Short mmCIF file of N, CA and C in Angstrom, two decimals:
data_model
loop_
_atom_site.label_atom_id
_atom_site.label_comp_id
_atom_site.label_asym_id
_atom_site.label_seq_id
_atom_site.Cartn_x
_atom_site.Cartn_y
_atom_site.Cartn_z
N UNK A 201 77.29 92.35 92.45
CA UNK A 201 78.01 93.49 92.95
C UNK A 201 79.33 93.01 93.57
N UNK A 202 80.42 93.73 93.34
CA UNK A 202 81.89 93.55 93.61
C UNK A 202 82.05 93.72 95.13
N UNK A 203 82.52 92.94 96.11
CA UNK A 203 83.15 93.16 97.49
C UNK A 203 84.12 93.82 97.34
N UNK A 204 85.04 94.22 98.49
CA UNK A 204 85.81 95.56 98.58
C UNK A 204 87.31 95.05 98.32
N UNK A 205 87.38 93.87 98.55
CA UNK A 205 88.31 92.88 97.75
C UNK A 205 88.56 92.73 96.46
N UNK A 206 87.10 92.53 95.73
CA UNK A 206 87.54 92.14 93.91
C UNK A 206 87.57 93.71 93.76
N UNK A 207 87.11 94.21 94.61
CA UNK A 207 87.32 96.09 93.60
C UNK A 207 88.92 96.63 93.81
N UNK A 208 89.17 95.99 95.21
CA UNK A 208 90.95 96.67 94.95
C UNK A 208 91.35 95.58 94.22
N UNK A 209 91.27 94.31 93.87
CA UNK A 209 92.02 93.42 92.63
C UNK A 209 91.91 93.87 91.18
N UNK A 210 90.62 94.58 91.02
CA UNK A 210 90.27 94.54 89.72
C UNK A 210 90.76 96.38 89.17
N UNK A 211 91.55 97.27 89.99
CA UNK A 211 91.85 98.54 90.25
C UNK A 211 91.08 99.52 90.20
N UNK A 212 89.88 98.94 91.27
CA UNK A 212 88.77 100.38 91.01
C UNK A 212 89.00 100.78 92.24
N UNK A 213 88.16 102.03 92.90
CA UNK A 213 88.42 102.83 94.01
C UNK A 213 88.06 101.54 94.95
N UNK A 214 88.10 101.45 96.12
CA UNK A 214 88.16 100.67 97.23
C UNK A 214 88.19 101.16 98.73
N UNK A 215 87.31 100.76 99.72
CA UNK A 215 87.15 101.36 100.91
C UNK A 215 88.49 100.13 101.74
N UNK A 216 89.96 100.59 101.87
CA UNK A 216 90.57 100.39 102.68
C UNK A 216 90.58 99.50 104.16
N UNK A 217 89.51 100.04 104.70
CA UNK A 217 89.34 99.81 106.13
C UNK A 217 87.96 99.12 106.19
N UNK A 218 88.07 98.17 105.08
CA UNK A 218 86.58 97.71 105.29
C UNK A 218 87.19 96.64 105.74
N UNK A 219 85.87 95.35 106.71
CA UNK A 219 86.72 94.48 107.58
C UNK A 219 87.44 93.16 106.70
N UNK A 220 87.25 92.95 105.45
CA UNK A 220 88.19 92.31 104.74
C UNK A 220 89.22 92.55 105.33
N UNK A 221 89.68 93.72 104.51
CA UNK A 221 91.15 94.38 104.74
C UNK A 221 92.12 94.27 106.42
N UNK A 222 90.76 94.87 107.25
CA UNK A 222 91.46 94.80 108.51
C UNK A 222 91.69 93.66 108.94
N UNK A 223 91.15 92.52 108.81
CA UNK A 223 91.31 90.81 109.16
C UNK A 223 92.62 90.70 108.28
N UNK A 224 92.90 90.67 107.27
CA UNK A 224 94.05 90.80 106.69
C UNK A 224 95.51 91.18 107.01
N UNK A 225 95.34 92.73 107.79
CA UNK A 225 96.18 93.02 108.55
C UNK A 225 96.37 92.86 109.22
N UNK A 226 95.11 92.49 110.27
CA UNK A 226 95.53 92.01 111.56
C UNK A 226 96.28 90.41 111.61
N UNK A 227 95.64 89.39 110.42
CA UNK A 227 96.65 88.60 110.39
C UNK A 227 98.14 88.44 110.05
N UNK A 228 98.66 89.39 108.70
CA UNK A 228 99.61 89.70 108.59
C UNK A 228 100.30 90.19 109.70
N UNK A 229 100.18 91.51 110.45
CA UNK A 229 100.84 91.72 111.52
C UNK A 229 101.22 90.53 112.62
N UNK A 230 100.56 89.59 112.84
CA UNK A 230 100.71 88.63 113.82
C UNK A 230 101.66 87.58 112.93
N UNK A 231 101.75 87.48 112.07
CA UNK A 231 102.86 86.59 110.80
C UNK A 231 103.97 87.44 110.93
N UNK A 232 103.87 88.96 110.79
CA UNK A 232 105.57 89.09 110.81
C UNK A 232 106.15 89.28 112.09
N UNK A 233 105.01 89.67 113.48
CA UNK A 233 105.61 89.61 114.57
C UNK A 233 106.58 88.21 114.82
N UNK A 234 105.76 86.99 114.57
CA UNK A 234 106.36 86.12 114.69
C UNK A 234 107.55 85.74 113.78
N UNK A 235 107.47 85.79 112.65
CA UNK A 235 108.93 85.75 111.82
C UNK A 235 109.95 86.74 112.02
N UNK A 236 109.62 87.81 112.52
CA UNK A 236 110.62 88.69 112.70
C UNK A 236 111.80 88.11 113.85
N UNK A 237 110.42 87.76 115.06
CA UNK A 237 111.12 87.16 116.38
C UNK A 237 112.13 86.34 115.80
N UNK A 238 112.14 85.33 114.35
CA UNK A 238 112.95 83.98 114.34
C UNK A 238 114.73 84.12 114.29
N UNK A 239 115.54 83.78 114.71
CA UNK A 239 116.64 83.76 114.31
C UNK A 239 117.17 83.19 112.72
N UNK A 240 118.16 84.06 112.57
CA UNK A 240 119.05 83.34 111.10
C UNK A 240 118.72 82.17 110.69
N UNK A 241 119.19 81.23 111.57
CA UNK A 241 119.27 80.12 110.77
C UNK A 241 117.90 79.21 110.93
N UNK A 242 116.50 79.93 111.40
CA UNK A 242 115.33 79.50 111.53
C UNK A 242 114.25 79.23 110.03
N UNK A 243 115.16 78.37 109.20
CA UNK A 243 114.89 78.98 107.96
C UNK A 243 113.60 78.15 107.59
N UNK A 244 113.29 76.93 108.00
CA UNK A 244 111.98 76.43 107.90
C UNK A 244 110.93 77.03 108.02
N UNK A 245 111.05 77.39 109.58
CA UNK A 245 110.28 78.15 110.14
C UNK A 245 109.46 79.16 109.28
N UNK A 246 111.07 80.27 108.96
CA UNK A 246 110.46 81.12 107.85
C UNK A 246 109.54 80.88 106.88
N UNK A 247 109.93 79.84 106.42
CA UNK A 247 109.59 79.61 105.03
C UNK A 247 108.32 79.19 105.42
N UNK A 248 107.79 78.65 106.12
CA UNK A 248 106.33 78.38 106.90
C UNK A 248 105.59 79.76 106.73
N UNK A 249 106.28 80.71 107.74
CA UNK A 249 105.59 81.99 108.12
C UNK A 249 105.15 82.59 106.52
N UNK A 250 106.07 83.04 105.51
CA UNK A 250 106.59 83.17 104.01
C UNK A 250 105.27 82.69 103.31
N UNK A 251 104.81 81.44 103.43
CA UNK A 251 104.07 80.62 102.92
C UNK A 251 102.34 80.72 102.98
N UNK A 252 102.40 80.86 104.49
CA UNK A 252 101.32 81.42 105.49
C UNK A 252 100.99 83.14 104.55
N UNK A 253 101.71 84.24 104.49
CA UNK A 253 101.81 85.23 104.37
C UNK A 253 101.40 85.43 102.65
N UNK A 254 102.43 84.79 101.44
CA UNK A 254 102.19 85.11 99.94
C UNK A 254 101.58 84.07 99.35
N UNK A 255 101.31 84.66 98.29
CA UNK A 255 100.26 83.81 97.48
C UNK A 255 100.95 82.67 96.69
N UNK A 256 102.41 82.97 96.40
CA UNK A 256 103.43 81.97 95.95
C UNK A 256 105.00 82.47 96.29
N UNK A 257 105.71 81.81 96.45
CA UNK A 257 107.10 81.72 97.09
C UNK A 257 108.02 81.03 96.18
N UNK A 258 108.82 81.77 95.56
CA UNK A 258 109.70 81.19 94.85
C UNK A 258 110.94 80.24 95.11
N UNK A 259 111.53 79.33 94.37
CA UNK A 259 112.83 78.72 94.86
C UNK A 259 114.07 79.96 95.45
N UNK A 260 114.92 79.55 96.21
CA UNK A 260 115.75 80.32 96.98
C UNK A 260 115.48 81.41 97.23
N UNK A 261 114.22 81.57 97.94
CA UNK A 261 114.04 83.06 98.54
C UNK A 261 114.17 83.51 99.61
N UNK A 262 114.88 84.12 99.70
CA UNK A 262 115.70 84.52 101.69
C UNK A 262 115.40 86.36 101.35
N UNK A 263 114.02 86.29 102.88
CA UNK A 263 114.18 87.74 103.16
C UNK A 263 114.46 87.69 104.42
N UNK A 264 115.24 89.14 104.49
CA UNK A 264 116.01 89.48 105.50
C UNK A 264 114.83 90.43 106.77
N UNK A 265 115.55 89.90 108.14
CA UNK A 265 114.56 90.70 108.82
C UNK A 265 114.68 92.48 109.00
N UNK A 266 114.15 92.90 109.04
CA UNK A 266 112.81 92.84 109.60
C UNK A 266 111.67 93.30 107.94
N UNK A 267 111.26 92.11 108.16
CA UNK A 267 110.07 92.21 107.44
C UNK A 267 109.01 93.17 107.49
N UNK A 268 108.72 94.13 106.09
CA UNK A 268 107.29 95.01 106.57
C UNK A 268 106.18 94.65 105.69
N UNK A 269 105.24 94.30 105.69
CA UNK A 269 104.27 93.54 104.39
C UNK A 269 102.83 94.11 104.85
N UNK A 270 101.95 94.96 104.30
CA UNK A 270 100.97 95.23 104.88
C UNK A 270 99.94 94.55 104.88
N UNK A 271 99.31 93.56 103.64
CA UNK A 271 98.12 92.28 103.71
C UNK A 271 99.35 91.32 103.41
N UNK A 272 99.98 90.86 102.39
CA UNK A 272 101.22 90.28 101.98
C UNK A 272 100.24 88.76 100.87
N UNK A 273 98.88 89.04 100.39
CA UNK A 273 98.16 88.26 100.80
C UNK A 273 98.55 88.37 98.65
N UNK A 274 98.15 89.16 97.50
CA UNK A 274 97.97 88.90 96.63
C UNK A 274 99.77 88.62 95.71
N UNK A 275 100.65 89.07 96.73
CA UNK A 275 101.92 89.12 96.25
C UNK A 275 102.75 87.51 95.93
N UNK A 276 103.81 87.57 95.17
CA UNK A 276 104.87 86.42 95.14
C UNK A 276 106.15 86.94 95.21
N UNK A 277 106.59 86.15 95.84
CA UNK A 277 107.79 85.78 96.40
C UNK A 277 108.68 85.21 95.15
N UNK A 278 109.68 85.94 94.49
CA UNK A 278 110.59 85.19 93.52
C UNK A 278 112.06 84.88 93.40
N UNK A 279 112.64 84.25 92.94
CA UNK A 279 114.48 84.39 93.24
C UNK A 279 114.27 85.95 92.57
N UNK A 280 115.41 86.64 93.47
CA UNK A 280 115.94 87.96 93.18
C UNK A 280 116.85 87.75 92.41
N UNK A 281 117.86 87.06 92.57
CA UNK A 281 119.38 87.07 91.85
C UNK A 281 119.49 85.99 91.31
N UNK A 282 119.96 85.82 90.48
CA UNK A 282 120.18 84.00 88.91
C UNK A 282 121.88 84.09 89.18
N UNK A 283 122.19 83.03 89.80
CA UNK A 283 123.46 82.87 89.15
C UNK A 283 124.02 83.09 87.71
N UNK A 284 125.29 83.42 86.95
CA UNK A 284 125.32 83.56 85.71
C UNK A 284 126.64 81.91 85.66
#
């Protein structure tokens, strides 16, 4: 039988607020409190918090604050813009 996890991965209905989910958020929320706090040029840092937060992080990825990510947990992080 599927946990409430592989059922929202796999796109079947899913109970939200089951405590997967809320451990999730509650860690996420405490990841962007703290990255939000960081200044500009705290870019390690970020990229720590960034790291902590997605499942993969692409080369040159700069997000801007304020960050909103609700689990941030199955997503990636990719370059937005290619030089031409």
């Amino acid at each position: 039988m599927m946990d409430e996890r592989q059922r929202s991965l796999s796109g079947q209905t899913y109970d939200a607020h089951a405590p997967v989910f809320l451990e999730l958020k509650r860690r996420t929320r405490q990841l962007l409190s703290q990255y939000n706090q960081l200044a500009y040029d705290q870019k390690s840092e970020k990229r720590t918090i960034l790291q902590a937060m997605f499942a993969k992080i692409g080369s040159n990825v700069s997000v801007g604050a304020h960050l909103f990510v609700t689990t941030g947990v199955i997503f990636r992080l990719v370059r937005m813009f290619q030089s031409i």
